[in-house]
Short mmCIF file of N, CA and C in Angstrom, two decimals:
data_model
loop_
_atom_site.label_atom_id
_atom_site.label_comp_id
_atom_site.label_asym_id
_atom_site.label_seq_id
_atom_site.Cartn_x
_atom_site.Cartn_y
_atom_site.Cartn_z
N UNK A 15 23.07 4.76 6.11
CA UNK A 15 21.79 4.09 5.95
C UNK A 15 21.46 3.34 7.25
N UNK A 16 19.92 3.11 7.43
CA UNK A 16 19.83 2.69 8.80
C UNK A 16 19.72 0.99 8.19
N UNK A 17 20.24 0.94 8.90
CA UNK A 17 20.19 -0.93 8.76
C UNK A 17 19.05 -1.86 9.32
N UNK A 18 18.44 -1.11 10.31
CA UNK A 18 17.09 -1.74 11.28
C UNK A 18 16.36 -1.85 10.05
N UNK A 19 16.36 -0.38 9.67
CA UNK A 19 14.61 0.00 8.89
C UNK A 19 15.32 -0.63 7.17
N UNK A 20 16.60 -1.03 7.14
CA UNK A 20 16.35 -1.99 5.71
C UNK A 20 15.98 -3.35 6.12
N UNK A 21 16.48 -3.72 7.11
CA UNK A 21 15.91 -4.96 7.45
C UNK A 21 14.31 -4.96 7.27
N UNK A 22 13.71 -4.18 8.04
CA UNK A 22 12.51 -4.38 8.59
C UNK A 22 11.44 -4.59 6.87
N UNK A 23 11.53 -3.26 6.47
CA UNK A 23 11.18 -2.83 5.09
C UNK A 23 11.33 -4.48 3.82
N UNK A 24 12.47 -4.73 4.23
CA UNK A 24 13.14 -6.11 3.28
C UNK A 24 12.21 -7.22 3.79
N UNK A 25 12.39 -7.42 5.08
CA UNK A 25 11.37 -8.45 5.92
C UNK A 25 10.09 -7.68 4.97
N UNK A 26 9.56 -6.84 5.73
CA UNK A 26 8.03 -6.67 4.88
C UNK A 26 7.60 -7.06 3.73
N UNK A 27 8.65 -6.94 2.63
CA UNK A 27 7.91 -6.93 1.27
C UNK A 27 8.69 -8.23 1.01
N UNK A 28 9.10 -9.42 2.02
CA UNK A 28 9.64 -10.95 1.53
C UNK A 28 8.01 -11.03 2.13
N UNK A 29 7.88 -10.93 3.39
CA UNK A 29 6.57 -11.60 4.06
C UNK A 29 5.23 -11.42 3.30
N UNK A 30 5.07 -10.16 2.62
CA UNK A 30 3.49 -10.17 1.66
C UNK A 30 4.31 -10.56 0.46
N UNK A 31 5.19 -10.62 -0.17
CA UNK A 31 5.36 -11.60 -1.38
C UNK A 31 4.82 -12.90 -1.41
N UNK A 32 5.51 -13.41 -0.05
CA UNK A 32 5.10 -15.08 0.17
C UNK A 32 3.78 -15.22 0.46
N UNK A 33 3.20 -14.16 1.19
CA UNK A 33 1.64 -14.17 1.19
C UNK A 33 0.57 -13.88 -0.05
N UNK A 34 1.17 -12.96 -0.95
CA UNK A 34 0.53 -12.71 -1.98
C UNK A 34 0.56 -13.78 -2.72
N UNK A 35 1.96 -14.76 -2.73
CA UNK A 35 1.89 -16.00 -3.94
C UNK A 35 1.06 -16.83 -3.37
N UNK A 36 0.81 -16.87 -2.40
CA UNK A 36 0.09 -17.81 -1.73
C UNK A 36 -1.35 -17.47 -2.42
N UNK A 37 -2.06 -16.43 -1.94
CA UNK A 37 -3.01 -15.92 -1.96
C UNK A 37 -3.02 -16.14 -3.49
N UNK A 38 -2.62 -16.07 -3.87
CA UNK A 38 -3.11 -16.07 -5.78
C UNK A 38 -2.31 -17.26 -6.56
N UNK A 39 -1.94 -18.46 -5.67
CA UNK A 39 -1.60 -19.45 -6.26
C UNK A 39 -3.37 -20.81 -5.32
N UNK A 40 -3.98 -20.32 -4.43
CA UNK A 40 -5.03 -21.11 -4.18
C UNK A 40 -5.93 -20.06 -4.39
N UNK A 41 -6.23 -19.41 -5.40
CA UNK A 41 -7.72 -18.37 -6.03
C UNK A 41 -8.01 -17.49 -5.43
N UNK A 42 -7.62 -16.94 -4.03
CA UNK A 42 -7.94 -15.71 -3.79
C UNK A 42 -7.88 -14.69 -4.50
N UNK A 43 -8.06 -13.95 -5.04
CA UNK A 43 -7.91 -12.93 -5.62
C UNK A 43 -7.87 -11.44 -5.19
N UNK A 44 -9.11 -11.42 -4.34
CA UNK A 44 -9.26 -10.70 -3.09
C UNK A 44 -8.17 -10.11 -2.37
N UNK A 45 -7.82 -11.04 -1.88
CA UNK A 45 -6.75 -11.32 -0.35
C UNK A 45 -5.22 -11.03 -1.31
N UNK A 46 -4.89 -11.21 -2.66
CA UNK A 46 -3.83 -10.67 -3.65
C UNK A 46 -3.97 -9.23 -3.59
N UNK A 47 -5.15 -8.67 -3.95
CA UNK A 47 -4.99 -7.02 -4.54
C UNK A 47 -5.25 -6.82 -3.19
N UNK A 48 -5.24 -7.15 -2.37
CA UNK A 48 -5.55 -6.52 -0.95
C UNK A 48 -3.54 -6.39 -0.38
N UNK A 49 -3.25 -7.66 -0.30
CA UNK A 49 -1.55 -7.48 -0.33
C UNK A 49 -0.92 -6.84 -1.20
N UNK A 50 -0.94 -6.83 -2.24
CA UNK A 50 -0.53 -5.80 -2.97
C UNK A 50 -0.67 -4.71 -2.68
N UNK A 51 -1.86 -3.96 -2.83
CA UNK A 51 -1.93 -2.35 -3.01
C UNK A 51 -1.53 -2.24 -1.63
N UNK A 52 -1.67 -2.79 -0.64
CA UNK A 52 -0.96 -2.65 1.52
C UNK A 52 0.33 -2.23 1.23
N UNK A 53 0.91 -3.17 0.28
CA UNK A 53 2.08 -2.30 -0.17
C UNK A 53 3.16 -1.89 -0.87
N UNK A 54 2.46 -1.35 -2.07
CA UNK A 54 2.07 -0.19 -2.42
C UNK A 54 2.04 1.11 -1.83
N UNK A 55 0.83 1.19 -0.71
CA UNK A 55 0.15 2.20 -0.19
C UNK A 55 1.38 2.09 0.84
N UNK A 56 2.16 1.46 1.55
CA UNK A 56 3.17 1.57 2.58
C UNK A 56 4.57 2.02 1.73
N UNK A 57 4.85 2.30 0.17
CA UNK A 57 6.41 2.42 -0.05
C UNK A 57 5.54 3.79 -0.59
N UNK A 58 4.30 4.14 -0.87
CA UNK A 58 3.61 5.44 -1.19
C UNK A 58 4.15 6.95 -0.09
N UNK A 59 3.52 5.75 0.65
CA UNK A 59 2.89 6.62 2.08
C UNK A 59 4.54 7.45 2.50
N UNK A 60 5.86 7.09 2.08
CA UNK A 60 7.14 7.71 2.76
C UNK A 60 7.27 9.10 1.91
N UNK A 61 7.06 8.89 0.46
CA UNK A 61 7.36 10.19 -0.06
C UNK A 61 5.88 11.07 0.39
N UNK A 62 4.96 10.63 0.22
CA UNK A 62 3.34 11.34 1.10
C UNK A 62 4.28 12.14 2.22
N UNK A 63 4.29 11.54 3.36
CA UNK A 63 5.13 12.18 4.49
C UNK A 63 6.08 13.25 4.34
N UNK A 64 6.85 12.75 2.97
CA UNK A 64 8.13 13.78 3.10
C UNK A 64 7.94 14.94 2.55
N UNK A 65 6.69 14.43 1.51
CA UNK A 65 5.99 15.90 0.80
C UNK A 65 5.55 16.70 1.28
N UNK A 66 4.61 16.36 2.49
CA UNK A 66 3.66 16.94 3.09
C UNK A 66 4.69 18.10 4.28
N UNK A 67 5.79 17.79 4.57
CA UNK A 67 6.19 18.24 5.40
C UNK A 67 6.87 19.83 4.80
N UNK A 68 6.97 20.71 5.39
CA UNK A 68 7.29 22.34 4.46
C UNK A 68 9.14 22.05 4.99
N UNK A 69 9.11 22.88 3.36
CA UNK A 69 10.82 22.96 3.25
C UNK A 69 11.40 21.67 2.77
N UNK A 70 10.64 21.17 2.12
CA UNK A 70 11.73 19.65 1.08
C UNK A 70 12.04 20.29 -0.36
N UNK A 71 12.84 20.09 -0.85
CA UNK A 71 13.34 20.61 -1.93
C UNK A 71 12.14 20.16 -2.99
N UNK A 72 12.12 20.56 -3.81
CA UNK A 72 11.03 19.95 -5.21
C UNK A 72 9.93 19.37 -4.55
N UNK A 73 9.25 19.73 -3.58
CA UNK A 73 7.85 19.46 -3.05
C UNK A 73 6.67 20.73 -4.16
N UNK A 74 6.98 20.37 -5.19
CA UNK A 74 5.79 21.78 -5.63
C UNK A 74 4.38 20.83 -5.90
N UNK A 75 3.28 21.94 -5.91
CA UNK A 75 1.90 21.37 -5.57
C UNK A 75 1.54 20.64 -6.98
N UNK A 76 1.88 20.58 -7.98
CA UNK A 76 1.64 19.53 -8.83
C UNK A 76 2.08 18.10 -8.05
N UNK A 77 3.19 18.05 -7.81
CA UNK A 77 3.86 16.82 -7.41
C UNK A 77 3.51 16.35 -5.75
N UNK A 78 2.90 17.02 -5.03
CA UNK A 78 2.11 16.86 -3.76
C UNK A 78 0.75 16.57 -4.41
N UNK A 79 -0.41 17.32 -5.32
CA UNK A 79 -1.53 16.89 -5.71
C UNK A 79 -1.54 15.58 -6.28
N UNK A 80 -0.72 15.00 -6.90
CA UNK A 80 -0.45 13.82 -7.54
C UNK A 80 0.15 12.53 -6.63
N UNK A 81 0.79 13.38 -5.79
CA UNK A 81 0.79 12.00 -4.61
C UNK A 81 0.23 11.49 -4.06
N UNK A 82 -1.16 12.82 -3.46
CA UNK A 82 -2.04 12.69 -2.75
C UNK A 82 -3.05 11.68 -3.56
N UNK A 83 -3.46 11.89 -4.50
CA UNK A 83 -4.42 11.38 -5.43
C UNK A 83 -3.85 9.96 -5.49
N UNK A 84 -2.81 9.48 -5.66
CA UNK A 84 -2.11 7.69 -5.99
C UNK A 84 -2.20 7.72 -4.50
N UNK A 85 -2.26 8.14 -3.50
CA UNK A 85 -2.12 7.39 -1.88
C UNK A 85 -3.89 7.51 -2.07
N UNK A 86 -4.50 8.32 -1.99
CA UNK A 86 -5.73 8.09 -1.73
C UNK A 86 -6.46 7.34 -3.17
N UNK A 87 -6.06 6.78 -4.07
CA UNK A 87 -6.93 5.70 -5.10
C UNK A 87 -6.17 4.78 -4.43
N UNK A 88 -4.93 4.21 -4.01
CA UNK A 88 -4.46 3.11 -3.45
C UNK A 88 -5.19 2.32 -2.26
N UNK A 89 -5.52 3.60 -1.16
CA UNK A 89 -5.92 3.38 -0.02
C UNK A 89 -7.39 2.97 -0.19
N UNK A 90 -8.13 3.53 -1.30
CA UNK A 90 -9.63 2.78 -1.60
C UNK A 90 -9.62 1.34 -1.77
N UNK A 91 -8.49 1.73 -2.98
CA UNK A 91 -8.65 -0.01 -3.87
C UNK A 91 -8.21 -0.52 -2.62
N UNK A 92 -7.70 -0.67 -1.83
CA UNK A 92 -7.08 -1.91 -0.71
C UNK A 92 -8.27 -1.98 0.47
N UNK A 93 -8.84 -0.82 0.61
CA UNK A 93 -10.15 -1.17 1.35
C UNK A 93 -11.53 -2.00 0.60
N UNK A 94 -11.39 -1.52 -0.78
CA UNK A 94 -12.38 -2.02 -1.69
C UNK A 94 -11.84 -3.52 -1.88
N UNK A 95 -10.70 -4.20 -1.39
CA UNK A 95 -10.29 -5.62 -1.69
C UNK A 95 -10.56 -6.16 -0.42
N UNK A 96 -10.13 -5.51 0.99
CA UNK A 96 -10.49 -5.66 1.91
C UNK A 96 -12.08 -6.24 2.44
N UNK A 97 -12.85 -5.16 1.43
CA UNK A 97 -14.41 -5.63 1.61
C UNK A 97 -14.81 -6.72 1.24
N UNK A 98 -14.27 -6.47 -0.41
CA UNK A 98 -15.05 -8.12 -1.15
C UNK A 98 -14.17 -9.21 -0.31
N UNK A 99 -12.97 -9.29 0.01
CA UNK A 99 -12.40 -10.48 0.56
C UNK A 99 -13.29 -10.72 2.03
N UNK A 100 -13.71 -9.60 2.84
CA UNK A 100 -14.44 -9.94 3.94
C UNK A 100 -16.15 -10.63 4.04
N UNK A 101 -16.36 -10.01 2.60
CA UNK A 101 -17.92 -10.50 2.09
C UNK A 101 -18.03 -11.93 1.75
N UNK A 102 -16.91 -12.15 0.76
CA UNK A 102 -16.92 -13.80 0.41
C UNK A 102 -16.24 -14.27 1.86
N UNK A 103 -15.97 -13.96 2.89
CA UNK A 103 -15.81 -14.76 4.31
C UNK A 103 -16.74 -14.93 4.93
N UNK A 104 -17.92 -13.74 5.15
CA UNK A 104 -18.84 -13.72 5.71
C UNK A 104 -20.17 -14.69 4.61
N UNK A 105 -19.63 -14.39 3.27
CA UNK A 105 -21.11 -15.75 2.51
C UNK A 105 -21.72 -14.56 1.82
N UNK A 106 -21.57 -13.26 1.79
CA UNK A 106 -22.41 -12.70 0.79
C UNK A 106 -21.68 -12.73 -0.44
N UNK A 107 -20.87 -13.01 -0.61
CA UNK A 107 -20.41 -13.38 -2.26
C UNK A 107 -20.17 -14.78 -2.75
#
């Protein structure tokens, strides 16, 4: 096992934990489903990769169509949290 990339990965999901409690312990709500689904869409995105690539064992197109579909509704909703959190910054909400 690589030890960098558990570190790094471990660091990641301590650092948006503490940001997400944050974020949804003073009312953001926004700026929560926006940390969240980021990642989400980042522990998604490794089997995406490994699927996509030819010659992985049990890559069949049910189980690639279905990945694709949860990375791409993930990647909306986190842009769609992205927006409203940028709208109520900018004053239109």
């Amino acid at each position: 096992m690589n030890t960098t990339a558990l570190f790094t990965m471990v660091g990641i999901v301590l650092g948006w934990t503490v940001l997400a409690g944050a974020a949804l312990l003073s009312g953001r709500f926004a700026t929560f489903a926006f940390l969240v689904l980021t990642v989400v869409a980042l522990f998604l995105y490794v089997p995406w990769v490994r699927l996509r690539a030819s010659g992985i064992e049990g890559s069949s197109r049910p189980v690639r169509f279905w990945t694709n579909v949860a990375m791409l509704g993930v990647s909306l909703a986190a842009c769609l949290a992205l927006v409203v959190m940028l709208a109520r910054r900018i004053g239109f909400l």
